[in-house]
Short mmCIF file of C-alpha atoms in Angstrom, two decimals:
data_model
loop_
_atom_site.label_atom_id
_atom_site.label_comp_id
_atom_site.label_asym_id
_atom_site.label_seq_id
_atom_site.Cartn_x
_atom_site.Cartn_y
_atom_site.Cartn_z
CA MET A 1 30.10 94.96 217.98
CA PRO A 2 28.61 94.91 221.75
CA ALA A 3 28.03 91.25 222.56
CA ASP A 4 24.67 91.91 224.54
CA LEU A 5 22.75 92.74 221.45
CA SER A 6 18.87 91.33 221.02
CA PRO A 7 18.61 88.72 218.20
CA ILE A 8 16.42 91.27 215.93
CA ASP A 9 19.87 93.80 216.30
CA ARG A 10 21.77 91.27 215.19
CA ALA A 11 20.05 90.44 212.51
CA LYS A 12 19.91 94.03 211.39
CA TYR A 13 23.58 94.61 211.80
CA ALA A 14 24.09 91.29 209.60
CA ALA A 15 21.96 92.56 206.77
CA SER A 16 23.35 96.48 207.07
CA ARG A 17 27.18 95.16 207.05
CA ARG A 18 26.18 93.13 203.67
CA ALA A 19 24.77 95.59 202.31
CA VAL A 20 27.20 98.24 202.45
CA ASP A 21 29.68 96.15 200.63
CA PHE A 22 27.35 97.66 197.17
CA VAL A 23 28.72 100.71 197.92
CA GLU A 24 31.99 101.74 195.81
CA ASP A 25 34.19 104.74 195.84
CA GLY A 26 32.82 107.82 194.26
CA MET A 27 29.27 106.63 194.35
CA ARG A 28 26.46 108.70 195.48
CA VAL A 29 24.34 106.97 197.76
CA GLY A 30 20.74 107.31 199.55
CA LEU A 31 20.55 106.62 203.45
CA GLY A 32 17.39 105.65 204.61
CA THR A 33 15.56 106.21 207.56
CA GLY A 34 14.59 103.99 210.84
CA SER A 35 16.19 101.53 213.34
CA THR A 36 17.76 99.29 210.77
CA ALA A 37 18.69 102.13 208.41
CA ALA A 38 21.04 103.57 211.40
CA TRP A 39 22.87 100.27 211.63
CA MET A 40 23.38 100.80 207.64
CA VAL A 41 24.90 104.30 208.25
CA ARG A 42 27.20 103.17 211.05
CA CYS A 43 28.35 100.30 208.87
CA LEU A 44 28.92 102.45 205.90
CA ALA A 45 31.13 105.18 208.01
CA GLU A 46 33.27 102.02 209.41
CA ARG A 47 33.87 101.43 205.54
CA VAL A 48 34.83 105.09 204.76
CA LYS A 49 36.92 105.42 207.74
CA ALA A 50 38.63 102.50 206.94
CA GLU A 51 39.17 102.62 203.25
CA GLY A 52 39.29 105.95 202.77
CA LEU A 53 35.80 105.92 200.09
CA THR A 54 34.87 109.24 198.63
CA LEU A 55 31.13 109.46 198.75
CA GLN A 56 28.41 111.35 198.18
CA CYS A 57 25.77 110.73 200.78
CA VAL A 58 21.78 111.72 200.49
CA PRO A 59 19.83 111.37 203.79
CA THR A 60 15.97 110.62 203.87
CA SER A 61 15.29 112.34 207.01
CA THR A 62 16.77 115.01 209.52
CA ARG A 63 17.53 112.19 212.02
CA THR A 64 19.89 110.39 209.50
CA ALA A 65 21.60 113.50 208.05
CA GLU A 66 22.58 114.47 211.81
CA LEU A 67 23.89 110.34 212.34
CA GLY A 68 25.76 110.58 209.16
CA ARG A 69 27.42 113.95 209.99
CA GLU A 70 28.34 112.74 213.61
CA LEU A 71 29.94 109.92 211.84
CA GLY A 72 32.11 111.84 209.52
CA LEU A 73 29.99 111.11 205.95
CA ASN A 74 29.77 113.42 203.65
CA ILE A 75 25.96 114.34 203.77
CA VAL A 76 24.81 116.40 200.70
CA THR A 77 21.17 117.55 199.47
CA LEU A 78 19.64 115.41 196.65
CA GLU A 79 19.82 118.72 194.87
CA GLU A 80 23.53 118.61 195.11
CA ALA A 81 23.92 115.10 194.25
CA GLY A 82 21.50 115.17 191.06
CA TRP A 83 21.41 110.94 190.80
CA LEU A 84 22.24 108.45 192.82
CA ASP A 85 24.03 105.28 192.09
CA LEU A 86 22.37 103.49 195.10
CA THR A 87 19.79 103.74 197.92
CA ILE A 88 19.80 101.68 200.81
CA ASP A 89 17.19 101.66 203.25
CA GLY A 90 14.76 99.43 205.61
CA ALA A 91 10.85 98.24 205.25
CA ASP A 92 8.13 97.62 207.35
CA GLU A 93 7.01 94.72 204.82
CA PHE A 94 7.94 93.04 201.84
CA ASP A 95 6.62 90.65 199.62
CA PRO A 96 7.29 87.89 196.98
CA GLU A 97 7.31 90.74 194.32
CA LEU A 98 9.82 93.09 196.42
CA SER A 99 6.88 95.32 197.25
CA LEU A 100 7.17 96.93 200.10
CA VAL A 101 5.33 99.21 202.74
CA LYS A 102 7.41 101.68 204.28
CA GLY A 103 6.68 104.97 206.33
CA GLY A 104 6.97 103.35 210.07
CA GLY A 105 9.49 106.15 210.96
CA GLY A 106 7.60 108.96 209.30
CA ALA A 107 10.15 109.58 206.47
CA LEU A 108 8.25 107.92 203.68
CA LEU A 109 8.03 111.09 201.23
CA GLN A 110 11.49 111.59 201.20
CA GLU A 111 12.29 107.99 201.06
CA LYS A 112 10.32 107.42 197.97
CA ILE A 113 12.00 110.87 196.45
CA VAL A 114 15.20 109.54 196.83
CA ALA A 115 14.76 105.86 196.11
CA THR A 116 13.16 106.55 192.98
CA ALA A 117 15.94 108.91 192.19
CA SER A 118 18.67 105.81 192.17
CA ASP A 119 19.65 103.30 189.90
CA ARG A 120 19.53 101.03 192.51
CA MET A 121 17.41 100.30 195.90
CA ILE A 122 18.81 97.97 198.44
CA VAL A 123 16.14 97.19 201.50
CA ILE A 124 17.67 95.75 204.60
CA THR A 125 15.74 93.96 206.82
CA ASP A 126 14.80 91.07 209.24
CA ALA A 127 12.77 87.51 208.54
CA ALA A 128 9.69 88.66 210.19
CA LYS A 129 8.92 91.80 207.60
CA GLU A 130 8.67 89.15 205.07
CA VAL A 131 5.05 88.48 204.33
CA LYS A 132 2.96 87.07 201.47
CA THR A 133 0.60 89.54 201.40
CA LEU A 134 0.98 93.33 201.90
CA GLY A 135 -1.26 95.11 204.57
CA ALA A 136 -0.52 93.54 208.00
CA PHE A 137 1.41 96.65 208.86
CA PRO A 138 -0.55 99.61 209.06
CA LEU A 139 -0.09 101.77 205.33
CA PRO A 140 0.95 105.16 206.14
CA VAL A 141 -0.57 108.19 204.37
CA GLU A 142 1.33 111.60 204.55
CA VAL A 143 -1.49 113.96 204.15
CA ILE A 144 -1.30 118.07 204.85
CA PRO A 145 -2.58 119.49 207.62
CA PHE A 146 -5.40 121.72 206.12
CA GLY A 147 -8.47 119.75 205.77
CA TRP A 148 -6.91 116.57 207.01
CA GLN A 149 -10.08 114.89 208.61
CA ALA A 150 -11.85 115.62 205.03
CA THR A 151 -9.04 113.62 203.66
CA ARG A 152 -9.26 111.08 206.07
CA THR A 153 -13.28 111.02 205.07
CA LEU A 154 -12.27 110.25 201.49
CA ILE A 155 -9.77 107.80 202.30
CA ALA A 156 -12.22 105.95 204.28
CA GLU A 157 -14.45 105.89 201.21
CA LEU A 158 -11.72 104.33 198.98
CA ILE A 159 -10.75 101.64 201.28
CA GLY A 160 -14.54 100.89 201.88
CA GLY A 161 -14.54 99.71 198.19
CA SER A 162 -11.26 98.47 197.82
CA ASP A 163 -9.70 94.63 198.39
CA VAL A 164 -8.61 95.21 201.90
CA ASP A 165 -9.71 93.36 204.96
CA GLY A 166 -9.66 96.30 207.55
CA HIS A 167 -10.97 99.82 207.68
CA GLU A 168 -9.52 101.62 210.58
CA ILE A 169 -7.68 104.87 210.33
CA THR A 170 -5.47 106.71 212.81
CA LEU A 171 -3.80 109.56 212.92
CA ARG A 172 -0.43 109.36 214.23
CA MET A 173 0.50 110.95 217.33
CA ASN A 174 3.29 112.25 218.95
CA GLY A 175 2.33 112.27 222.74
CA ASP A 176 -0.79 114.12 222.94
CA GLN A 177 0.04 116.16 219.29
CA PRO A 178 -0.11 114.93 215.91
CA PHE A 179 2.90 113.55 214.72
CA ARG A 180 4.64 115.94 212.21
CA THR A 181 7.05 114.58 209.04
CA ASP A 182 10.05 116.70 208.15
CA GLU A 183 7.65 118.52 205.71
CA ASN A 184 5.32 119.55 208.68
CA ASN A 185 2.58 117.19 207.53
CA TYR A 186 0.45 114.68 209.33
CA ILE A 187 0.48 110.49 208.73
CA LEU A 188 -2.58 108.71 208.60
CA ASP A 189 -2.15 105.07 209.77
CA LEU A 190 -4.51 102.54 207.58
CA HIS A 191 -4.80 99.39 209.21
CA LEU A 192 -5.80 96.97 206.26
CA GLY A 193 -5.08 93.50 207.79
CA ARG A 194 -4.53 92.80 204.15
CA ILE A 195 -4.02 94.24 200.68
CA GLY A 196 -5.47 92.85 197.48
CA ASN A 197 -4.52 95.25 194.90
CA PRO A 198 -1.79 97.81 195.71
CA ARG A 199 -1.06 99.32 192.63
CA GLU A 200 -4.74 100.19 192.46
CA LEU A 201 -4.77 101.26 196.11
CA SER A 202 -1.52 103.31 195.86
CA LEU A 203 -2.98 105.25 192.37
CA LEU A 204 -6.20 106.26 194.05
CA LEU A 205 -4.53 107.32 197.30
CA ASN A 206 -2.37 109.61 195.63
CA GLN A 207 -5.73 111.46 193.61
CA ILE A 208 -7.39 111.89 196.96
CA ALA A 209 -6.67 115.93 197.17
CA GLY A 210 -4.71 116.33 200.58
CA VAL A 211 -2.61 113.20 199.83
CA VAL A 212 1.20 113.76 199.51
CA GLU A 213 2.17 110.07 199.38
CA ASN A 214 1.42 106.46 200.58
CA GLY A 215 3.97 104.14 201.72
CA LEU A 216 3.44 101.41 198.95
CA PHE A 217 6.63 101.22 197.36
CA LEU A 218 6.02 99.34 194.18
CA ASP A 219 8.43 98.55 191.40
CA ILE A 220 10.93 100.31 193.33
CA CYS A 221 13.26 97.76 195.08
CA ASP A 222 15.85 95.80 193.76
CA THR A 223 17.29 93.94 196.18
CA VAL A 224 16.02 92.86 199.92
CA ILE A 225 18.80 91.79 202.00
CA VAL A 226 16.99 89.59 205.18
CA GLY A 227 19.60 89.26 208.08
CA TYR A 228 19.27 86.59 210.70
CA GLY A 229 20.49 86.89 214.65
CA ASP A 230 23.55 84.22 213.89
CA GLY A 231 24.98 86.63 211.06
CA ARG A 232 23.52 84.79 208.03
CA VAL A 233 22.24 86.98 205.27
CA GLU A 234 19.80 86.10 202.53
CA LEU A 235 19.66 88.09 199.48
CA HIS A 236 16.22 88.21 197.23
CA ASP A 237 16.96 89.67 194.12
CA MET A 238 14.29 90.94 191.28
CA ALA A 239 17.15 90.02 188.54
CA THR A 240 16.99 86.30 189.85
CA ARG A 241 14.00 86.00 191.89
CA THR A 242 15.84 83.01 193.55
CA PRO A 243 16.89 84.24 196.93
CA GLY A 244 20.05 82.81 198.54
CA THR A 245 21.41 82.41 201.74
CA GLU A 246 25.03 83.73 202.64
CA PRO A 247 27.29 81.78 205.13
CA VAL A 248 27.95 83.41 208.38
CA PRO A 249 31.27 85.80 208.06
CA GLY A 250 33.98 84.50 210.37
CA ASN A 251 34.15 87.98 212.27
CA VAL A 252 30.48 89.52 211.94
CA PHE A 253 29.96 89.68 215.64
CA THR A 254 33.42 90.21 216.97
CA ASP A 255 33.93 93.09 219.13
CA GLY A 256 35.23 96.39 218.08
CA ASP A 257 33.29 96.06 214.51
CA LEU A 258 31.59 99.57 215.51
#
């Protein structure tokens, strides 16, 4: 492990290192997308190499698939794996009910499909992602390119009558072109500030013609692992509803870990 990591990267590494402890030999594992999930993929590859684990790993994006193959993981499709034992992914926000906002990395559709095809979902994050109420992070909504302006108008009408604080909608860009997901769709980011009723909003969004999926992950996450810059981790589990902090492992930040 490099010694010059930022506190945020050290926190992401600590959470990732703890999360891969839940992986057992023979499992079918979903691999998330994003900067935190990339640390997890590296930590998992280390375990596979050190312990000779036999796994089937299903990525949630082409980026994760490429990284996993590069590190020697057995990358398969969801169709090949069938059903998954565990998915480990990051999140942009989580609340006390372990409801999530995801999609900052642009892979929310595959992430939701993989997570809901798993017996368990573990989320890895840093303390800055914990909120009392979802909505501070813009809510991503994946839409098909055809007629996306009309879809945006319908979404604007919906959120205009919803229990939210903001109403701005922006088309996610990649330079001077719209950002494209792995499915070649667009993403609209909803700057809501606060989402008073996530369940209702999620249901109504997905009823709009042109909406493929939204970034609200409700009743999907089982455990959130929060990492800290000093190597501590805090586990929030739906089964116990009581967060527990674990001590710093003695060698979590020693050089050569990765």
